PDB file of C-alpha atoms in Angstrom:
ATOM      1  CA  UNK A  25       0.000   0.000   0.000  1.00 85.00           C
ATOM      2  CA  UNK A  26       1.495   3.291  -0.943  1.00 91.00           C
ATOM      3  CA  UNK A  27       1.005   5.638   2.179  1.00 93.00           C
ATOM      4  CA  UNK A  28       0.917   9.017   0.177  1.00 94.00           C
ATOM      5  CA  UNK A  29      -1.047   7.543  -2.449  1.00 95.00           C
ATOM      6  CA  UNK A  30      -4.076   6.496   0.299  1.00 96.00           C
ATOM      7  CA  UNK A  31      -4.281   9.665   2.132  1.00 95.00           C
ATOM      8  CA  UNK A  32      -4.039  11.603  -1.200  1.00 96.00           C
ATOM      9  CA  UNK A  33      -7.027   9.493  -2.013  1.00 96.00           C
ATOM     10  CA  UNK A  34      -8.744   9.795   1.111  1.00 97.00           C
ATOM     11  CA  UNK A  35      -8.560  14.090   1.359  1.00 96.00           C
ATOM     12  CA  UNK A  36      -9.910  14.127  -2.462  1.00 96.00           C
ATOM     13  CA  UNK A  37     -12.703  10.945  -1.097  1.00 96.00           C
ATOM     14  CA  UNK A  38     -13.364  13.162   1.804  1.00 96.00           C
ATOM     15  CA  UNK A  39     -14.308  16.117  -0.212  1.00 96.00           C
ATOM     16  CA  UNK A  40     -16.719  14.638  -1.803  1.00 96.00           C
ATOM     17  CA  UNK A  41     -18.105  12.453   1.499  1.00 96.00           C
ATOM     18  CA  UNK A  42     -17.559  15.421   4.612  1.00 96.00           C
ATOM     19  CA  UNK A  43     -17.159  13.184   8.084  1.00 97.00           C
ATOM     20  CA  UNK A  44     -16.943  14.461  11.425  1.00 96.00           C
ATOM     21  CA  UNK A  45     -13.421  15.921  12.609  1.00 96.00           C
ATOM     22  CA  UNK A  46     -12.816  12.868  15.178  1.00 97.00           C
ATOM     23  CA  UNK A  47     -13.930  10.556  12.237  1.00 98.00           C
ATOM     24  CA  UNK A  48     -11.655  12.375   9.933  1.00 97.00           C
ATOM     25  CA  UNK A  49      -8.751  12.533  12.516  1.00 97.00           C
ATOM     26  CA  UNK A  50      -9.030   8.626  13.388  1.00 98.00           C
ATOM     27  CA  UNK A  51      -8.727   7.018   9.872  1.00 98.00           C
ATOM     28  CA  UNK A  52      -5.201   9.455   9.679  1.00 97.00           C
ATOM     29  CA  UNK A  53      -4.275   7.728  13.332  1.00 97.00           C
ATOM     30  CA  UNK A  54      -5.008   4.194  11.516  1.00 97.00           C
ATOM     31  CA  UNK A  55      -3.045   4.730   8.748  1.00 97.00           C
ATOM     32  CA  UNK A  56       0.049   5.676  11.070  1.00 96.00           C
ATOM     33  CA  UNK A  57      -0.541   2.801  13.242  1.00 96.00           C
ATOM     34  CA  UNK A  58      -0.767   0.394   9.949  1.00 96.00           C
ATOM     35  CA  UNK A  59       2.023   2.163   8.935  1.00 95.00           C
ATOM     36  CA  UNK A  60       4.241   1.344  11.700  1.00 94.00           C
ATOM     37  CA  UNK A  61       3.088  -2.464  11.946  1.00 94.00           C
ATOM     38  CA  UNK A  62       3.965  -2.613   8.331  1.00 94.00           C
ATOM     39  CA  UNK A  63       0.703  -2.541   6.650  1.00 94.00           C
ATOM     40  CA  UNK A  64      -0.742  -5.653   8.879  1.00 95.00           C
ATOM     41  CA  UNK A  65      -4.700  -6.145   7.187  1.00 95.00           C
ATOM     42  CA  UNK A  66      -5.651  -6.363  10.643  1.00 97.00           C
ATOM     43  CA  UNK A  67      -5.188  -3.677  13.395  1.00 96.00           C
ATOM     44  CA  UNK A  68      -5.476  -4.638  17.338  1.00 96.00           C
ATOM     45  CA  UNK A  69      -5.713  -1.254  18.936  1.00 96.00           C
ATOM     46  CA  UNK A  70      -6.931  -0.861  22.639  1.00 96.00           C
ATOM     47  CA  UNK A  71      -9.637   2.011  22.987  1.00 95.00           C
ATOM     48  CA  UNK A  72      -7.293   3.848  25.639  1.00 95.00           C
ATOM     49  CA  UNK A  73      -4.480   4.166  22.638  1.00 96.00           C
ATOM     50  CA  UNK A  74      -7.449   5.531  20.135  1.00 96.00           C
ATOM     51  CA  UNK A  75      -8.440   8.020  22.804  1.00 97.00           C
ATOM     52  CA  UNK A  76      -5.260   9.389  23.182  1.00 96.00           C
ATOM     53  CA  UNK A  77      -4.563   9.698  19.885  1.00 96.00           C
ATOM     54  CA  UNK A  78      -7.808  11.637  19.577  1.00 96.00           C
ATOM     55  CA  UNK A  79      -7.276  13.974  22.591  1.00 96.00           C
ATOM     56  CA  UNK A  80     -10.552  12.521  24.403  1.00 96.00           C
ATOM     57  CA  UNK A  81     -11.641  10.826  27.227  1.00 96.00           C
ATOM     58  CA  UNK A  82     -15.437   9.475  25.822  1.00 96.00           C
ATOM     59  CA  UNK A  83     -15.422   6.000  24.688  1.00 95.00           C
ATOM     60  CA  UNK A  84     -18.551   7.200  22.629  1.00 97.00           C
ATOM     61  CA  UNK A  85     -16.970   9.659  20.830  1.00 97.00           C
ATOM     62  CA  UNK A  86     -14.566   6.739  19.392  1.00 97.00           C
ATOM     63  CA  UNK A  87     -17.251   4.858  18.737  1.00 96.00           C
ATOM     64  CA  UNK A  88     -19.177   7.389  16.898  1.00 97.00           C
ATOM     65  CA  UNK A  89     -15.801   8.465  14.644  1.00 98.00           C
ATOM     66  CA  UNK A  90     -15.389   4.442  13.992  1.00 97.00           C
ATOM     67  CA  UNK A  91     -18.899   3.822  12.907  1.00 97.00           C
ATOM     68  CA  UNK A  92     -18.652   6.856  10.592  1.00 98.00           C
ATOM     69  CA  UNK A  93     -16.256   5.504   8.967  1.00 98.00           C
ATOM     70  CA  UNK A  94     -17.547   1.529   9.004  1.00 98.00           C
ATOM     71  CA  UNK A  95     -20.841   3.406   7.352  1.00 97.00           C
ATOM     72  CA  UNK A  96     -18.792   5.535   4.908  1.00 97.00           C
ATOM     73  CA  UNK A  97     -16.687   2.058   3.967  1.00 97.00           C
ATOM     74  CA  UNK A  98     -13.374   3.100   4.970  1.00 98.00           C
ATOM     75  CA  UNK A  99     -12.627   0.700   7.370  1.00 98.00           C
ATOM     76  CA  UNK A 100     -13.790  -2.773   9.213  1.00 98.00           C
ATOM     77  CA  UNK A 101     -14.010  -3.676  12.366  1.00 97.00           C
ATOM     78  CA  UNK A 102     -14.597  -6.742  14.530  1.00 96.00           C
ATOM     79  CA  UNK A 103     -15.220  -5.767  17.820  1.00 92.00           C
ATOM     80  CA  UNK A 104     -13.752  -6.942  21.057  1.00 88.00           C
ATOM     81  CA  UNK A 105     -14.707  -9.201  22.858  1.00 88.00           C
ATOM     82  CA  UNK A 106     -14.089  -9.600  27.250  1.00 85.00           C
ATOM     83  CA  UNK A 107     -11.835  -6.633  27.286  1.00 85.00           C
ATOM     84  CA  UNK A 108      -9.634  -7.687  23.971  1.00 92.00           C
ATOM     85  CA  UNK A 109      -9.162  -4.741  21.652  1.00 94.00           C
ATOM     86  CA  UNK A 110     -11.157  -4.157  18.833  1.00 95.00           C
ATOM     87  CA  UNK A 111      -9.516  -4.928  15.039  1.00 97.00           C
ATOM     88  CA  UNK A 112      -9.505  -2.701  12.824  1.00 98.00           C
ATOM     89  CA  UNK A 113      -8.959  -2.924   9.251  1.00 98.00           C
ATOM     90  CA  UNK A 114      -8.601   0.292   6.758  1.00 97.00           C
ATOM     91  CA  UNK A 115     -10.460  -0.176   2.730  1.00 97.00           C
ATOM     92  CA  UNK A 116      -7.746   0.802   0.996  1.00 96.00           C
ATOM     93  CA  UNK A 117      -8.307   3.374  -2.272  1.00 95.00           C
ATOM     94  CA  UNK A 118      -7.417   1.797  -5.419  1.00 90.00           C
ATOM     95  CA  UNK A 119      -4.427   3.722  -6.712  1.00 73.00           C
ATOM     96  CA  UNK A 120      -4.021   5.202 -10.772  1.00 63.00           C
ATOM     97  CA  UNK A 121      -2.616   7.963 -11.981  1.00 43.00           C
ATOM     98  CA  UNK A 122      -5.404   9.694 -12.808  1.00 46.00           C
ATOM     99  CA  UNK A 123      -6.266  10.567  -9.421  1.00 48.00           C
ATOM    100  CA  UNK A 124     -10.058  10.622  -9.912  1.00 50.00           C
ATOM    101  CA  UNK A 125     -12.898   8.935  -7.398  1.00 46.00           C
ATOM    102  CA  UNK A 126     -15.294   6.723  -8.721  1.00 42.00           C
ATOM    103  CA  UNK A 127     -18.324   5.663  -7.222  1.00 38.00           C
ATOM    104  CA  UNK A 128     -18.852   5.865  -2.743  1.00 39.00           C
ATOM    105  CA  UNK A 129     -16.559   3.265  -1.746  1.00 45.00           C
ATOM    106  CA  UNK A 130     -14.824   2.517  -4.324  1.00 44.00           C
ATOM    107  CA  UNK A 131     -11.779   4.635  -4.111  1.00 41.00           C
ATOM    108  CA  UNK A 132      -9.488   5.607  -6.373  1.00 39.00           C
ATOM    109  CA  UNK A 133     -10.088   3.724 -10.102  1.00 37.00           C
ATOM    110  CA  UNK A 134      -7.363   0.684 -11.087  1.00 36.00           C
ATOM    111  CA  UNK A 135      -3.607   0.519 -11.892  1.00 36.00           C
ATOM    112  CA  UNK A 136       0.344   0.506 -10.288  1.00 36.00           C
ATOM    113  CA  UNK A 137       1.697   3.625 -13.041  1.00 35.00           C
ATOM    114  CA  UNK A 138       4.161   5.766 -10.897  1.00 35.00           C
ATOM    115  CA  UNK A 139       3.138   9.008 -13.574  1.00 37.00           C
ATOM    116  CA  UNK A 140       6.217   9.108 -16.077  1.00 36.00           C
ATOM    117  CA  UNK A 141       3.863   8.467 -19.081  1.00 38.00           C
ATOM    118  CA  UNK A 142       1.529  11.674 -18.255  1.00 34.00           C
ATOM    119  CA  UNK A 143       4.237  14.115 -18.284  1.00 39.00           C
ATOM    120  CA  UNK A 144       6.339  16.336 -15.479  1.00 40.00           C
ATOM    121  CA  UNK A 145       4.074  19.125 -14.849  1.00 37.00           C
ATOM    122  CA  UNK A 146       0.297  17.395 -15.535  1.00 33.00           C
ATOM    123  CA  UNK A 147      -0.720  17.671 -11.814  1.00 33.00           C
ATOM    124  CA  UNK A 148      -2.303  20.421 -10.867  1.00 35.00           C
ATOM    125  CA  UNK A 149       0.992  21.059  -8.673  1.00 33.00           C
ATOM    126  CA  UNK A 150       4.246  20.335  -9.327  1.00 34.00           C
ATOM    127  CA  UNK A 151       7.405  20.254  -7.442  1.00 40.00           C
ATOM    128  CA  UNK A 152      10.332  22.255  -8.740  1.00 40.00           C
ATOM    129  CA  UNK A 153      13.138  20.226 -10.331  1.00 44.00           C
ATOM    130  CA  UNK A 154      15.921  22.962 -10.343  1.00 47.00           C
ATOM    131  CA  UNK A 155      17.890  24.236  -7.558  1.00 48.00           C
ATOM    132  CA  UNK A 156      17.330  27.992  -7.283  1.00 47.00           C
ATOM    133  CA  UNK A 157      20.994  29.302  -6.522  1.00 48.00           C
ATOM    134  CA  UNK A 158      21.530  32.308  -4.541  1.00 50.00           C
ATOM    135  CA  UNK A 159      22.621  35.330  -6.599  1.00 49.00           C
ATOM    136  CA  UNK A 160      25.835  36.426  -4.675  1.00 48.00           C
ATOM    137  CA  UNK A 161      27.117  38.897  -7.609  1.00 50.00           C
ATOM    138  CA  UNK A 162      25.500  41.628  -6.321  1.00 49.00           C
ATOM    139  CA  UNK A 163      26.508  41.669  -2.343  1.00 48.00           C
ATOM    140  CA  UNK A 164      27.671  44.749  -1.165  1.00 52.00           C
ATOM    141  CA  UNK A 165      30.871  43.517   0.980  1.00 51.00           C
ATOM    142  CA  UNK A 166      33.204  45.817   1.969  1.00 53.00           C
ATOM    143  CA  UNK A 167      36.753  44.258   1.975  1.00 53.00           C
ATOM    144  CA  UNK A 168      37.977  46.782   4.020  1.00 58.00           C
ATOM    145  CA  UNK A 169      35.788  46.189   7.254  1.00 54.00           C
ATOM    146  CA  UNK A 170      37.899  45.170  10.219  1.00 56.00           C
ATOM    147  CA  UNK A 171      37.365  41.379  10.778  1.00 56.00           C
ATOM    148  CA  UNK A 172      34.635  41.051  13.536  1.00 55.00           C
ATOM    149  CA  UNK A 173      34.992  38.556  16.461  1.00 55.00           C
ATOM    150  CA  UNK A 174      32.823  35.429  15.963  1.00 53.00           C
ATOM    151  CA  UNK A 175      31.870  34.804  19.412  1.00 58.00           C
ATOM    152  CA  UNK A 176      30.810  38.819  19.685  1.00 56.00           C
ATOM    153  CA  UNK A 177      27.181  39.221  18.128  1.00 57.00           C
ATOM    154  CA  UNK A 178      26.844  42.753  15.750  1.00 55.00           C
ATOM    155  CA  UNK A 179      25.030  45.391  17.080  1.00 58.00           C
ATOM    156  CA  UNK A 180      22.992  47.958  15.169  1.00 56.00           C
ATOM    157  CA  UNK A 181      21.317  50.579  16.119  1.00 61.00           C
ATOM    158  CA  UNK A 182      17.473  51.512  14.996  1.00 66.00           C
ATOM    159  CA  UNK A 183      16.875  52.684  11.751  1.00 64.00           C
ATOM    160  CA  UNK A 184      20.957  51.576  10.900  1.00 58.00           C
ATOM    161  CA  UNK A 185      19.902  48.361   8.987  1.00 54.00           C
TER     162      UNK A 185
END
């Protein structure tokens, strides 16, 4: 599962299907904890770890934020049973290159292309292949300025800058 690719999916999904900020903020805490197990299908996480990572103390508003998301599709989950921890596992987007949603659930529509075949700047943003240099040409320096100390830090007066 590509990690960028999923929550890329998920913010343009979740434009389209609006779900509560906890809701919102608990899929994101999934995906870093199936991140870190190294993309298990199935996630144990104990309800005190989810309300931490949530910043609340109501085991209802977990479960409200959970069932969103079990209604929306996102994820599964088999609940606990005698104090065990609930599973959890996230419905992965399907990941192309185009980018577009299609249909509720379904994600993002079919295919493994990385992007080389749509060209470098086809996105609607881009990241900037060239290192912008600094233009030192035009630095006033004067070469006849006593050396300064190092450790001593330069003091100006107002308005002298």
């Amino acid at each position: 599962m590509n990690y960028l690719k999923q929550i890329i999916a998920f913010d343009k999904w979740e434009e389209l299907h609006p779900l509560t900020d906890k809701a919102y903020r608990l899929w994101f805490k999934l995906m870093k904890i199936a991140n870190a197990s190294g993309w298990d299908e199935w996630l144990s996480v104990p309800l005190l770890k989810l309300k931490s990572e949530l910043h609340t103390s109501s085991d209802q508003t977990i479960m409200n934020a959970r069932n969103a998301l079990v209604q929306a599709g996102r994820i599964e989950v088999r609940k606990g049973k005698h104090g065990k921890s609930a599973d959890y596992r996230l419905i992965p987007f399907n990941e192309d290159i185009g980018g577009g949603l299609h249909g509720v659930n379904s994600g993002v529509n079919g295919g493994e292309h990385s992007g080389e075949d749509r060209g470098e700047h086809s996105g609607a943003y881009y990241k900037q292949n060239k290192t912008k240099q600094n233009d030192i040409t035009n630095l006033n320096i004067n070469k006849n300025a006593p050396a300064r100390d190092k450790n001593k830090i330069p003091m100006f007066k107002i308005g002298e800058v």
